[in-house]
Short mmCIF file of C-alpha atoms and ligand atoms in Angstrom, two decimals:
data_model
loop_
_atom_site.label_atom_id
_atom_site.label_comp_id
_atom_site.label_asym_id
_atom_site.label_seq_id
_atom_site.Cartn_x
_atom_site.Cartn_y
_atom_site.Cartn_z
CA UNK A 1 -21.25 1.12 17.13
CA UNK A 2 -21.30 -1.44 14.27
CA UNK A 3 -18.83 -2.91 12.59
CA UNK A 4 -18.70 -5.65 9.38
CA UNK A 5 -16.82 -8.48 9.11
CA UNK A 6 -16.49 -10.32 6.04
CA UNK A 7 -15.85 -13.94 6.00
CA UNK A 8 -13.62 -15.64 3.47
CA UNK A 9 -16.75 -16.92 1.98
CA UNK A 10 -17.38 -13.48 0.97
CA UNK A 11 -20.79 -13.49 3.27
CA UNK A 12 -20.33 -10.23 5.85
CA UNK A 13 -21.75 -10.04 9.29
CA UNK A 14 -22.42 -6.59 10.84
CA UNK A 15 -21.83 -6.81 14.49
CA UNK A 16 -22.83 -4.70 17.50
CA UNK A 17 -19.73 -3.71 19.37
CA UNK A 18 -19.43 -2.16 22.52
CA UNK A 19 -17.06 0.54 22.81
CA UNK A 20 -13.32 -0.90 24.15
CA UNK A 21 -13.67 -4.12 23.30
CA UNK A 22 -10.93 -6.16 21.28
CA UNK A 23 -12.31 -6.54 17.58
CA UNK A 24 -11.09 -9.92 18.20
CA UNK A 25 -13.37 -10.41 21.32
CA UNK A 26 -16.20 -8.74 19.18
CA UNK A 27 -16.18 -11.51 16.40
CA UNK A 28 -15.54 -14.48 18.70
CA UNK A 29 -18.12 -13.53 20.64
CA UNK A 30 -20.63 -13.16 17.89
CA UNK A 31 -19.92 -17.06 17.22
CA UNK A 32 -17.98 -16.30 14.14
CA UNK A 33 -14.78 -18.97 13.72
CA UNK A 34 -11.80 -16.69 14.22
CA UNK A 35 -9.02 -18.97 15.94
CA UNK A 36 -7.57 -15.89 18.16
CA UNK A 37 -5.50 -19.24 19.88
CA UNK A 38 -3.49 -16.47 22.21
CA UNK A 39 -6.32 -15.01 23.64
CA UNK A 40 -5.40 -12.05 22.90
CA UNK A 41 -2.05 -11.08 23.80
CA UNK A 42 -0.41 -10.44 20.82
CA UNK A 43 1.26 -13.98 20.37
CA UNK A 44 -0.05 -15.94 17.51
CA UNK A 45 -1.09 -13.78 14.72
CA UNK A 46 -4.45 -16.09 14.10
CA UNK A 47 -6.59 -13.17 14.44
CA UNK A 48 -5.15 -11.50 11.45
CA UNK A 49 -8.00 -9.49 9.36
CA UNK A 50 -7.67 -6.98 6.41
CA UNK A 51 -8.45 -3.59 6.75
CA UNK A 52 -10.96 -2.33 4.22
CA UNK A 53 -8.98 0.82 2.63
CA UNK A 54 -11.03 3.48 3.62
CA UNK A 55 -10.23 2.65 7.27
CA UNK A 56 -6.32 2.13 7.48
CA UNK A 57 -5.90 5.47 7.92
CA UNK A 58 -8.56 6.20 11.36
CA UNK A 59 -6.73 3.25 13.35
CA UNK A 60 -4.05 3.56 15.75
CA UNK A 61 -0.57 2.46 14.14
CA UNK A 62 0.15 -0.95 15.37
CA UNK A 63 2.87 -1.58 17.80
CA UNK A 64 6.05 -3.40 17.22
CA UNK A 65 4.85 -6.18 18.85
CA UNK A 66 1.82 -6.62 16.49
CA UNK A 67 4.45 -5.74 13.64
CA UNK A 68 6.28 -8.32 14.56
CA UNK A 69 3.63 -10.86 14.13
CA UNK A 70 2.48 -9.65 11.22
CA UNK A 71 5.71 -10.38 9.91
CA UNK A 72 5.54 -13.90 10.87
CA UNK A 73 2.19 -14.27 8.55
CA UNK A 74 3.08 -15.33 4.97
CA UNK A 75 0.06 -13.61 2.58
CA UNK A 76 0.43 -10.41 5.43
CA UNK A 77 -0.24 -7.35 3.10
CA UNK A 78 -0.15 -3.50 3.89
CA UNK A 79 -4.58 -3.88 4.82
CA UNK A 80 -3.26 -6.25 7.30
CA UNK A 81 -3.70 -5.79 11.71
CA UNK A 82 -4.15 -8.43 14.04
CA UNK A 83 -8.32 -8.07 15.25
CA UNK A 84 -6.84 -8.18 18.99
CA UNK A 85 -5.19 -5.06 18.92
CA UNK A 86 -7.75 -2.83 17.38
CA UNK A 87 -10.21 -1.33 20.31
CA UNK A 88 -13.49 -0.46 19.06
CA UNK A 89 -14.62 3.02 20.04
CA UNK A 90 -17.45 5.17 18.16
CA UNK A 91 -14.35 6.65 15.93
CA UNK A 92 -14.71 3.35 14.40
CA UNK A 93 -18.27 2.97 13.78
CA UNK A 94 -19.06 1.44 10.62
CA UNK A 95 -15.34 -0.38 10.38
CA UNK A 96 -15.22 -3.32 7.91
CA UNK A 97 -12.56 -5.78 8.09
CA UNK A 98 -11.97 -9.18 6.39
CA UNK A 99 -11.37 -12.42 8.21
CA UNK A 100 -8.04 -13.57 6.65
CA UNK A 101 -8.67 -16.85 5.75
CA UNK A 102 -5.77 -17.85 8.21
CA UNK A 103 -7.58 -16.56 11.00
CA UNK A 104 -10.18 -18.90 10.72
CA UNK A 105 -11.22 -22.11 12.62
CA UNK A 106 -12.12 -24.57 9.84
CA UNK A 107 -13.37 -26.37 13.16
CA UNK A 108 -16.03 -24.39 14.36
CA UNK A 109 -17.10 -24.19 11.46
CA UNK A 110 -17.37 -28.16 10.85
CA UNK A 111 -19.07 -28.24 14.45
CA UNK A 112 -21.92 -25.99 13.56
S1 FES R 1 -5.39 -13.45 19.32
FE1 FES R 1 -3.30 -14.02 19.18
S2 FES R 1 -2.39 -12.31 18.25
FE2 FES R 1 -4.47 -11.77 18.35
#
């Protein structure tokens, strides 16, 4: 399955994902400068991406936890899921998300 992820640059990325994977683990892995400072657990909100519209409805409702964070962000809108708690599956082939610009590591992106 494939999935797009646009930066805040506005230049997308369409990245192979194996089924069950974290989006979050997806993008990092690709080399693309999402924080994701938790690791994953649902603690930090720094993966936080917007849902394009057509796909809100073909994810799993987030948790309270992730609701919780959410509410923590400050620009958090209704698009918005934290990439760590979406599992990619073929449902989801063809998702496109967008790298809140929160999310991303203004580091890596210096270092490369
Ligand atoms: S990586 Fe921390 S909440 Fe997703």
């Amino acid at each position: 399955m494939f999935v797009t992820v646009i930066l805040p640059d506005g230049k997308e990325h369409k990245l192979e994902a194996p089924e069950g994977w974290r989006l979050m683990e997806v993008i990092r892995d690709y080399g693309l400068p999402i924080k994701a400072e938790c690791g994953g657990a649902s603690a930090c909100a720094t993966c936080h991406v917007r849902v394009a519209p057509e796909w809100l409805n073909k994810l799993s409702a987030p948790h309270d936890e992730e609701m919780d964070m959410l509410d923590e962000v400050f620009d958090a809108d209704e698009r918005s899921r934290l990439s760590c708690q979406i599992l990619t599956s073929d449902n989801l082939d063809g998702l496109v998300v967008e790298l809140a610009s929160d999310a991303l590591d203004k580091a890596k992106i210096e270092a490369a």
